[in-house]
CSV table of C-alpha atoms in Angstrom, one decimal:
chain,number,residue,atom,x,y,z
A,1,UNK,CA,124.4,96.7,163.6
A,2,UNK,CA,123.6,93.3,162.0
A,3,UNK,CA,120.1,92.6,160.8
A,4,UNK,CA,118.0,89.6,160.0
A,5,UNK,CA,116.8,88.4,156.6
A,6,UNK,CA,114.1,85.7,156.4
A,7,UNK,CA,114.6,83.7,153.3
A,8,UNK,CA,111.3,82.2,152.0
A,9,UNK,CA,110.8,79.6,149.3
A,10,UNK,CA,108.3,77.1,148.0
A,11,UNK,CA,109.1,73.4,148.7
A,12,UNK,CA,108.5,70.2,146.8
A,13,UNK,CA,105.7,68.7,148.9
A,14,UNK,CA,102.9,66.9,147.0
A,15,UNK,CA,100.1,67.2,146.2
A,16,UNK,CA,100.4,70.8,147.5
A,17,UNK,CA,103.7,72.5,148.0
A,18,UNK,CA,104.3,74.4,151.3
A,19,UNK,CA,106.2,77.5,152.3
A,20,UNK,CA,109.6,77.1,154.1
A,21,UNK,CA,111.9,79.8,155.6
A,22,UNK,CA,115.0,80.3,157.5
A,23,UNK,CA,116.9,83.3,158.9
A,24,UNK,CA,120.2,84.7,157.7
A,25,UNK,CA,122.0,87.4,159.8
A,26,UNK,CA,123.5,90.0,157.5
A,27,UNK,CA,126.2,92.5,158.4
A,28,UNK,CA,125.1,96.1,158.5
A,29,UNK,CA,127.0,97.0,155.3
A,30,UNK,CA,125.3,94.3,153.3
A,31,UNK,CA,122.5,96.0,151.3
A,32,UNK,CA,121.6,93.1,148.9
A,33,UNK,CA,120.8,89.7,150.3
A,34,UNK,CA,123.2,87.1,148.8
A,35,UNK,CA,122.5,83.7,147.3
A,36,UNK,CA,122.1,81.0,149.9
A,37,UNK,CA,121.3,77.3,150.1
A,38,UNK,CA,119.4,74.6,152.0
A,39,UNK,CA,119.0,70.9,152.4
A,40,UNK,CA,116.7,69.9,149.6
A,41,UNK,CA,116.5,66.3,150.9
A,42,UNK,CA,114.4,67.6,153.8
A,43,UNK,CA,112.0,69.5,151.6
A,44,UNK,CA,111.3,66.9,148.9
A,45,UNK,CA,113.5,68.7,146.4
A,46,UNK,CA,116.7,66.6,146.4
A,47,UNK,CA,118.1,63.2,147.4
A,48,UNK,CA,120.5,62.7,150.3
A,49,UNK,CA,123.5,62.1,148.1
A,50,UNK,CA,123.0,65.4,146.2
A,51,UNK,CA,121.1,67.4,148.8
A,52,UNK,CA,122.2,71.0,148.2
A,53,UNK,CA,119.7,73.4,146.6
A,54,UNK,CA,120.2,77.1,146.0
A,55,UNK,CA,118.1,80.1,147.0
A,56,UNK,CA,118.1,82.9,144.6
A,57,UNK,CA,116.6,86.1,146.0
A,58,UNK,CA,114.1,87.7,143.7
A,59,UNK,CA,112.0,90.0,145.9
A,60,UNK,CA,112.5,91.7,149.2
A,61,UNK,CA,110.3,93.8,151.5
A,62,UNK,CA,110.4,95.1,155.1
A,63,UNK,CA,109.8,92.5,157.8
A,64,UNK,CA,106.7,93.8,159.6
A,65,UNK,CA,107.0,91.3,162.5
A,66,UNK,CA,110.6,91.9,163.5
A,67,UNK,CA,110.6,95.5,162.4
A,68,UNK,CA,113.7,97.7,162.2
A,69,UNK,CA,116.0,97.0,159.3
A,70,UNK,CA,115.0,93.4,159.1
A,71,UNK,CA,113.7,92.1,155.8
A,72,UNK,CA,111.7,89.2,154.1
A,73,UNK,CA,113.4,87.7,151.1
A,74,UNK,CA,111.4,85.7,148.6
A,75,UNK,CA,113.6,83.2,146.7
A,76,UNK,CA,113.5,81.0,143.6
A,77,UNK,CA,114.9,77.5,144.1
A,78,UNK,CA,117.8,76.6,141.8
A,79,UNK,CA,119.9,73.6,141.1
A,80,UNK,CA,123.1,74.1,143.1
A,81,UNK,CA,125.3,72.2,140.5
A,82,UNK,CA,124.1,74.1,137.4
A,83,UNK,CA,122.3,77.2,138.5
A,84,UNK,CA,119.3,76.3,136.5
A,85,UNK,CA,115.7,76.6,137.9
A,86,UNK,CA,114.8,73.6,140.0
A,87,UNK,CA,111.9,71.5,138.6
A,88,UNK,CA,109.7,72.8,141.5
A,89,UNK,CA,110.5,76.4,140.5
A,90,UNK,CA,107.3,77.5,138.8
A,91,UNK,CA,108.2,81.2,139.0
A,92,UNK,CA,110.9,80.8,136.3
A,93,UNK,CA,108.4,79.8,133.7
A,94,UNK,CA,106.1,82.6,134.7
A,95,UNK,CA,109.0,85.0,134.2
A,96,UNK,CA,109.4,83.8,130.6
A,97,UNK,CA,105.6,84.1,129.9
A,98,UNK,CA,105.5,87.6,131.4
A,99,UNK,CA,108.4,88.7,129.1
A,100,UNK,CA,106.8,87.1,126.0
A,101,UNK,CA,103.5,88.8,126.5
A,102,UNK,CA,104.5,92.0,128.2
A,103,UNK,CA,103.1,94.1,125.4
A,104,UNK,CA,99.6,92.9,126.2
A,105,UNK,CA,99.8,94.6,129.7
A,106,UNK,CA,97.9,91.9,131.5
A,107,UNK,CA,97.1,92.6,135.2
A,108,UNK,CA,95.6,90.6,137.9
A,109,UNK,CA,93.6,90.9,141.1
A,110,UNK,CA,93.8,87.7,143.2
A,111,UNK,CA,91.2,86.8,145.9
A,112,UNK,CA,92.8,84.4,148.5
A,113,UNK,CA,90.4,82.5,150.6
A,114,UNK,CA,91.6,80.3,153.5
A,115,UNK,CA,90.2,78.5,156.6
A,116,UNK,CA,91.4,78.8,160.2
A,117,UNK,CA,91.8,75.5,161.8
A,118,UNK,CA,92.5,74.3,165.4
A,119,UNK,CA,95.5,72.1,166.0
A,120,UNK,CA,93.2,69.1,166.2
A,121,UNK,CA,92.1,69.7,162.6
A,122,UNK,CA,88.6,71.1,163.2
A,123,UNK,CA,87.6,74.5,161.8
A,124,UNK,CA,88.1,77.4,164.1
A,125,UNK,CA,84.6,78.6,164.8
A,126,UNK,CA,83.0,75.2,164.9
A,127,UNK,CA,81.9,73.9,168.3
A,128,UNK,CA,84.8,72.6,170.4
A,129,UNK,CA,84.5,68.9,171.0
A,130,UNK,CA,82.4,68.2,167.9
A,131,UNK,CA,79.1,69.2,166.4
A,132,UNK,CA,78.2,71.7,163.7
A,133,UNK,CA,77.4,75.5,163.9
A,134,UNK,CA,74.3,76.9,162.3
A,135,UNK,CA,74.2,76.6,158.5
A,136,UNK,CA,76.0,79.1,156.4
A,137,UNK,CA,74.3,82.3,155.8
A,138,UNK,CA,75.1,84.8,158.6
A,139,UNK,CA,78.9,84.5,158.4
A,140,UNK,CA,79.7,86.1,155.1
A,141,UNK,CA,81.0,89.7,155.8
A,142,UNK,CA,79.4,89.2,159.2
A,143,UNK,CA,80.0,91.0,162.5
A,144,UNK,CA,79.5,90.0,166.1
A,145,UNK,CA,80.3,87.1,168.4
A,146,UNK,CA,78.9,83.8,167.1
A,147,UNK,CA,79.2,84.9,163.5
A,148,UNK,CA,82.8,85.9,163.2
A,149,UNK,CA,86.0,84.3,164.7
A,150,UNK,CA,89.6,85.1,164.4
A,151,UNK,CA,89.3,88.8,163.6
A,152,UNK,CA,92.4,89.6,165.7
A,153,UNK,CA,94.4,87.5,163.3
A,154,UNK,CA,93.0,89.3,160.3
A,155,UNK,CA,93.6,92.7,161.7
A,156,UNK,CA,97.2,91.9,162.5
A,157,UNK,CA,97.8,90.2,159.1
A,158,UNK,CA,96.3,93.1,157.2
A,159,UNK,CA,98.5,95.7,159.0
A,160,UNK,CA,101.5,93.5,158.5
A,161,UNK,CA,100.9,93.3,154.7
A,162,UNK,CA,100.5,97.1,154.6
A,163,UNK,CA,103.7,97.6,156.6
A,164,UNK,CA,105.6,95.3,154.3
A,165,UNK,CA,104.5,97.3,151.3
A,166,UNK,CA,102.4,94.5,149.8
A,167,UNK,CA,99.5,95.3,147.5
A,168,UNK,CA,96.7,94.1,149.8
A,169,UNK,CA,93.4,95.5,148.7
A,170,UNK,CA,91.0,94.3,151.4
A,171,UNK,CA,89.7,91.5,153.6
A,172,UNK,CA,86.3,90.0,154.4
A,173,UNK,CA,84.8,87.1,156.4
A,174,UNK,CA,83.7,84.3,154.1
A,175,UNK,CA,80.7,82.0,154.0
A,176,UNK,CA,81.9,79.3,156.4
A,177,UNK,CA,82.8,80.1,160.1
A,178,UNK,CA,86.5,80.6,160.4
A,179,UNK,CA,86.9,81.2,156.7
A,180,UNK,CA,88.3,84.5,155.5
A,181,UNK,CA,89.6,86.2,152.3
A,182,UNK,CA,92.2,88.8,151.4
A,183,UNK,CA,92.8,90.3,148.0
A,184,UNK,CA,96.1,91.2,146.3
A,185,UNK,CA,96.5,93.5,143.3
A,186,UNK,CA,96.1,95.0,140.8
A,187,UNK,CA,99.5,94.0,139.4
A,188,UNK,CA,101.2,92.1,136.6
A,189,UNK,CA,101.7,88.4,136.9
A,190,UNK,CA,105.1,88.3,138.8
A,191,UNK,CA,104.3,91.2,141.2
A,192,UNK,CA,100.8,89.8,142.0
A,193,UNK,CA,102.2,86.3,142.6
A,194,UNK,CA,105.2,87.4,144.6
A,195,UNK,CA,103.0,89.6,146.9
A,196,UNK,CA,100.5,86.8,147.3
A,197,UNK,CA,103.2,84.3,148.4
A,198,UNK,CA,104.6,86.9,150.9
A,199,UNK,CA,101.1,87.5,152.2
A,200,UNK,CA,100.5,83.8,152.6
A,201,UNK,CA,103.8,83.5,154.6
A,202,UNK,CA,102.8,86.3,156.9
A,203,UNK,CA,99.4,84.8,157.5
A,204,UNK,CA,100.9,81.4,158.5
A,205,UNK,CA,103.5,83.1,160.7
A,206,UNK,CA,101.0,85.4,162.5
A,207,UNK,CA,98.5,82.6,163.0
A,208,UNK,CA,101.3,80.5,164.6
A,209,UNK,CA,101.3,82.9,167.6
A,210,UNK,CA,97.6,82.1,168.2
A,211,UNK,CA,97.9,78.3,167.9
A,212,UNK,CA,95.8,78.5,164.7
A,213,UNK,CA,96.6,76.6,161.6
A,214,UNK,CA,95.9,78.2,158.2
A,215,UNK,CA,94.4,75.8,155.7
A,216,UNK,CA,94.4,76.4,152.0
A,217,UNK,CA,92.5,73.1,151.4
A,218,UNK,CA,90.0,73.3,148.6
A,219,UNK,CA,87.3,71.6,150.7
A,220,UNK,CA,88.4,71.9,154.4
A,221,UNK,CA,85.0,70.8,155.7
A,222,UNK,CA,82.9,68.1,154.0
A,223,UNK,CA,79.2,68.6,153.7
A,224,UNK,CA,77.0,71.6,152.8
A,225,UNK,CA,79.8,74.2,153.1
A,226,UNK,CA,81.5,76.3,150.6
A,227,UNK,CA,85.0,75.4,149.6
A,228,UNK,CA,88.0,77.7,149.5
A,229,UNK,CA,89.1,79.3,146.2
A,230,UNK,CA,91.5,81.8,144.8
A,231,UNK,CA,89.4,83.7,142.3
A,232,UNK,CA,91.7,85.3,139.8
A,233,UNK,CA,90.6,88.6,138.1
A,234,UNK,CA,92.5,89.5,134.9
A,235,UNK,CA,92.5,91.9,132.1
A,236,UNK,CA,94.7,92.9,129.2
A,237,UNK,CA,95.0,96.4,127.7
A,238,UNK,CA,92.6,95.2,124.9
A,239,UNK,CA,90.0,94.0,127.4
A,240,UNK,CA,90.2,97.3,129.3
A,241,UNK,CA,89.1,99.0,126.0
A,242,UNK,CA,86.7,96.5,124.4
A,243,UNK,CA,84.0,94.2,125.6
A,244,UNK,CA,84.6,92.0,122.5
A,245,UNK,CA,88.1,91.4,123.8
A,246,UNK,CA,86.6,90.3,127.2
A,247,UNK,CA,84.4,87.7,125.5
A,248,UNK,CA,87.2,86.6,123.2
A,249,UNK,CA,89.4,86.0,126.3
A,250,UNK,CA,86.7,83.9,128.0
A,251,UNK,CA,86.3,81.8,124.8
A,252,UNK,CA,90.1,81.3,124.6
A,253,UNK,CA,90.2,80.1,128.2
A,254,UNK,CA,87.4,77.7,127.6
A,255,UNK,CA,89.5,75.9,125.0
A,256,UNK,CA,92.1,75.0,127.7
A,257,UNK,CA,89.6,73.4,130.1
A,258,UNK,CA,91.6,70.2,130.9
A,259,UNK,CA,95.0,71.9,131.2
A,260,UNK,CA,93.7,74.6,133.6
A,261,UNK,CA,91.7,72.4,136.0
A,262,UNK,CA,94.6,70.0,136.3
A,263,UNK,CA,96.8,72.9,137.3
A,264,UNK,CA,94.5,75.0,139.4
A,265,UNK,CA,95.2,73.2,142.7
A,266,UNK,CA,94.7,69.8,144.4
A,267,UNK,CA,91.2,68.7,145.2
A,268,UNK,CA,89.5,70.8,142.5
A,269,UNK,CA,86.9,68.1,141.9
A,270,UNK,CA,85.8,68.3,145.5
A,271,UNK,CA,85.2,72.0,145.3
A,272,UNK,CA,84.0,72.6,141.7
A,273,UNK,CA,80.8,70.5,142.0
A,274,UNK,CA,78.3,72.9,140.4
A,275,UNK,CA,77.0,73.8,143.9
A,276,UNK,CA,78.1,76.5,146.4
A,277,UNK,CA,78.7,79.1,143.8
A,278,UNK,CA,80.9,76.9,141.5
A,279,UNK,CA,80.7,75.5,138.0
A,280,UNK,CA,81.3,71.8,137.5
A,281,UNK,CA,85.0,71.1,137.2
A,282,UNK,CA,84.7,69.3,133.9
A,283,UNK,CA,82.5,71.8,132.1
A,284,UNK,CA,83.3,75.4,131.0
A,285,UNK,CA,81.0,78.3,131.0
A,286,UNK,CA,81.1,82.1,131.3
A,287,UNK,CA,78.4,84.6,132.0
A,288,UNK,CA,77.6,88.1,133.3
A,289,UNK,CA,77.2,88.3,137.0
A,290,UNK,CA,77.1,84.5,137.3
A,291,UNK,CA,78.9,83.0,140.2
A,292,UNK,CA,77.9,79.6,139.0
A,293,UNK,CA,80.0,80.0,135.9
A,294,UNK,CA,83.6,79.0,135.4
A,295,UNK,CA,84.4,82.6,134.4
A,296,UNK,CA,82.3,85.5,135.6
A,297,UNK,CA,82.0,88.8,133.8
A,298,UNK,CA,81.1,91.5,136.4
A,299,UNK,CA,77.8,93.3,135.6
A,300,UNK,CA,79.6,96.7,135.4
A,301,UNK,CA,81.9,95.3,132.7
A,302,UNK,CA,78.9,94.3,130.6
A,303,UNK,CA,77.4,97.8,131.2
A,304,UNK,CA,80.6,99.7,130.4
A,305,UNK,CA,81.4,97.4,127.5
A,306,UNK,CA,85.0,97.0,128.7
A,307,UNK,CA,87.0,95.8,131.7
A,308,UNK,CA,88.0,92.4,133.1
A,309,UNK,CA,86.8,88.9,133.9
A,310,UNK,CA,87.1,86.6,136.9
A,311,UNK,CA,88.3,83.0,136.7
A,312,UNK,CA,86.5,81.4,139.6
A,313,UNK,CA,88.1,78.0,139.4
A,314,UNK,CA,91.5,78.2,141.0
A,315,UNK,CA,91.7,76.6,144.4
A,316,UNK,CA,92.9,78.3,147.6
A,317,UNK,CA,95.9,76.0,147.4
A,318,UNK,CA,96.8,77.0,143.8
A,319,UNK,CA,100.2,78.1,142.7
A,320,UNK,CA,99.8,81.7,141.6
A,321,UNK,CA,102.8,81.6,139.2
A,322,UNK,CA,101.1,78.6,137.4
A,323,UNK,CA,97.6,80.2,137.3
A,324,UNK,CA,98.8,83.6,136.0
A,325,UNK,CA,101.1,82.0,133.5
A,326,UNK,CA,98.3,79.7,132.1
A,327,UNK,CA,96.0,82.7,131.8
A,328,UNK,CA,98.8,84.7,130.0
A,329,UNK,CA,99.3,81.9,127.6
A,330,UNK,CA,95.6,81.3,126.9
A,331,UNK,CA,94.4,84.9,126.6
A,332,UNK,CA,97.4,86.7,125.1
A,333,UNK,CA,98.2,84.0,122.4
A,334,UNK,CA,94.7,84.5,121.2
A,335,UNK,CA,95.0,88.3,121.0
A,336,UNK,CA,96.5,90.4,118.3
A,337,UNK,CA,99.9,91.5,119.4
A,338,UNK,CA,99.6,95.3,120.2
A,339,UNK,CA,101.5,97.4,117.7
A,340,UNK,CA,104.6,99.1,119.0
A,341,UNK,CA,104.1,102.8,119.5
A,342,UNK,CA,105.9,104.9,116.9
A,343,UNK,CA,108.5,107.4,118.1
A,344,UNK,CA,107.1,110.9,118.2
A,345,UNK,CA,107.8,112.9,115.0
A,346,UNK,CA,110.3,115.7,115.4
A,347,UNK,CA,108.7,119.1,115.5
A,348,UNK,CA,109.7,121.4,112.8
A,349,UNK,CA,111.4,124.6,113.9
A,350,UNK,CA,110.7,126.4,110.6
A,351,UNK,CA,114.4,126.7,110.0
A,352,UNK,CA,116.4,125.0,107.3
A,353,UNK,CA,119.3,122.9,108.3
A,354,UNK,CA,122.8,124.4,108.0
A,355,UNK,CA,123.9,122.0,105.3
A,356,UNK,CA,120.8,122.7,103.1
A,357,UNK,CA,121.3,126.4,103.6
A,358,UNK,CA,125.0,126.2,102.5
A,359,UNK,CA,124.0,124.1,99.4
A,360,UNK,CA,121.4,126.7,98.4
A,361,UNK,CA,123.9,129.5,98.9
A,362,UNK,CA,126.4,127.8,96.5
A,363,UNK,CA,123.8,127.4,93.8
A,364,UNK,CA,123.1,131.0,93.9
């Protein structure tokens, strides 16, 4: 019985790439999805005279929407002529960084905020036909009509992620009406990023059935409303053992201020204003339990003298492969490379080897 494989990839749209997908029907005896291709001239990844781009499968999971044997296939985009990673393929660079710093055992927990929008571009939960709802306050982690909208989408999305085997940790309503969050992790850079991309695709696909648009815009509603971020929690093996390593990591990140904010998602200046639980985009700070800092150290980490930190600057529309790679490069390059564990010493049996025993016998 043939089954369907939904090939998913990141396109070349600017300033924020989008997700694309198409379906391949596979014969029942095909157990590994093959390489495929697409028209890159329609996704801003090629010109019309050299339009072919390749899709290299890198991660698969069950398709919770179609069910059965059907699967979702996450792909890297490659150059069809050479087989090299496409310039828009940020995952390939993340693979290299993950391999380089694997001994540091860095793991992530990513908090994906997003905003539900109507087809006309107004936030879902704002009065239809114009106007504003009551100021933010009762919506965060709220319950009840008038405070929470779109819960049916959240419930369906959460179950879909669970059924797909993704590392979803939880969900909650956010500060603005129609704004929600889900969390992915803990996992190393590639796994966390792959699972986040798949979870984003499922969210877009499920919301489609409700005529709701999922916006990852950093500031989807102008005015006195929180923006949408993708707070990224991280820790190395050293940080999980030492508070000094946590502070050292924060200081190392601070030295990369310009590089990070330029690569943390479009519209970061609109969101990181110093208000609405953000630090100014052009200044770096870190502090314990401070949601107005660039990097927050949770209070329990300061208490336990070990743990992790949270970079609060990445936008909802950030590329997780870029964010996790930048944090790998900044933190791990500043840490002492962990020593390789020595092989366990062989236990003595109390018996002399046969050769030694024979030599001793001859001497006698």
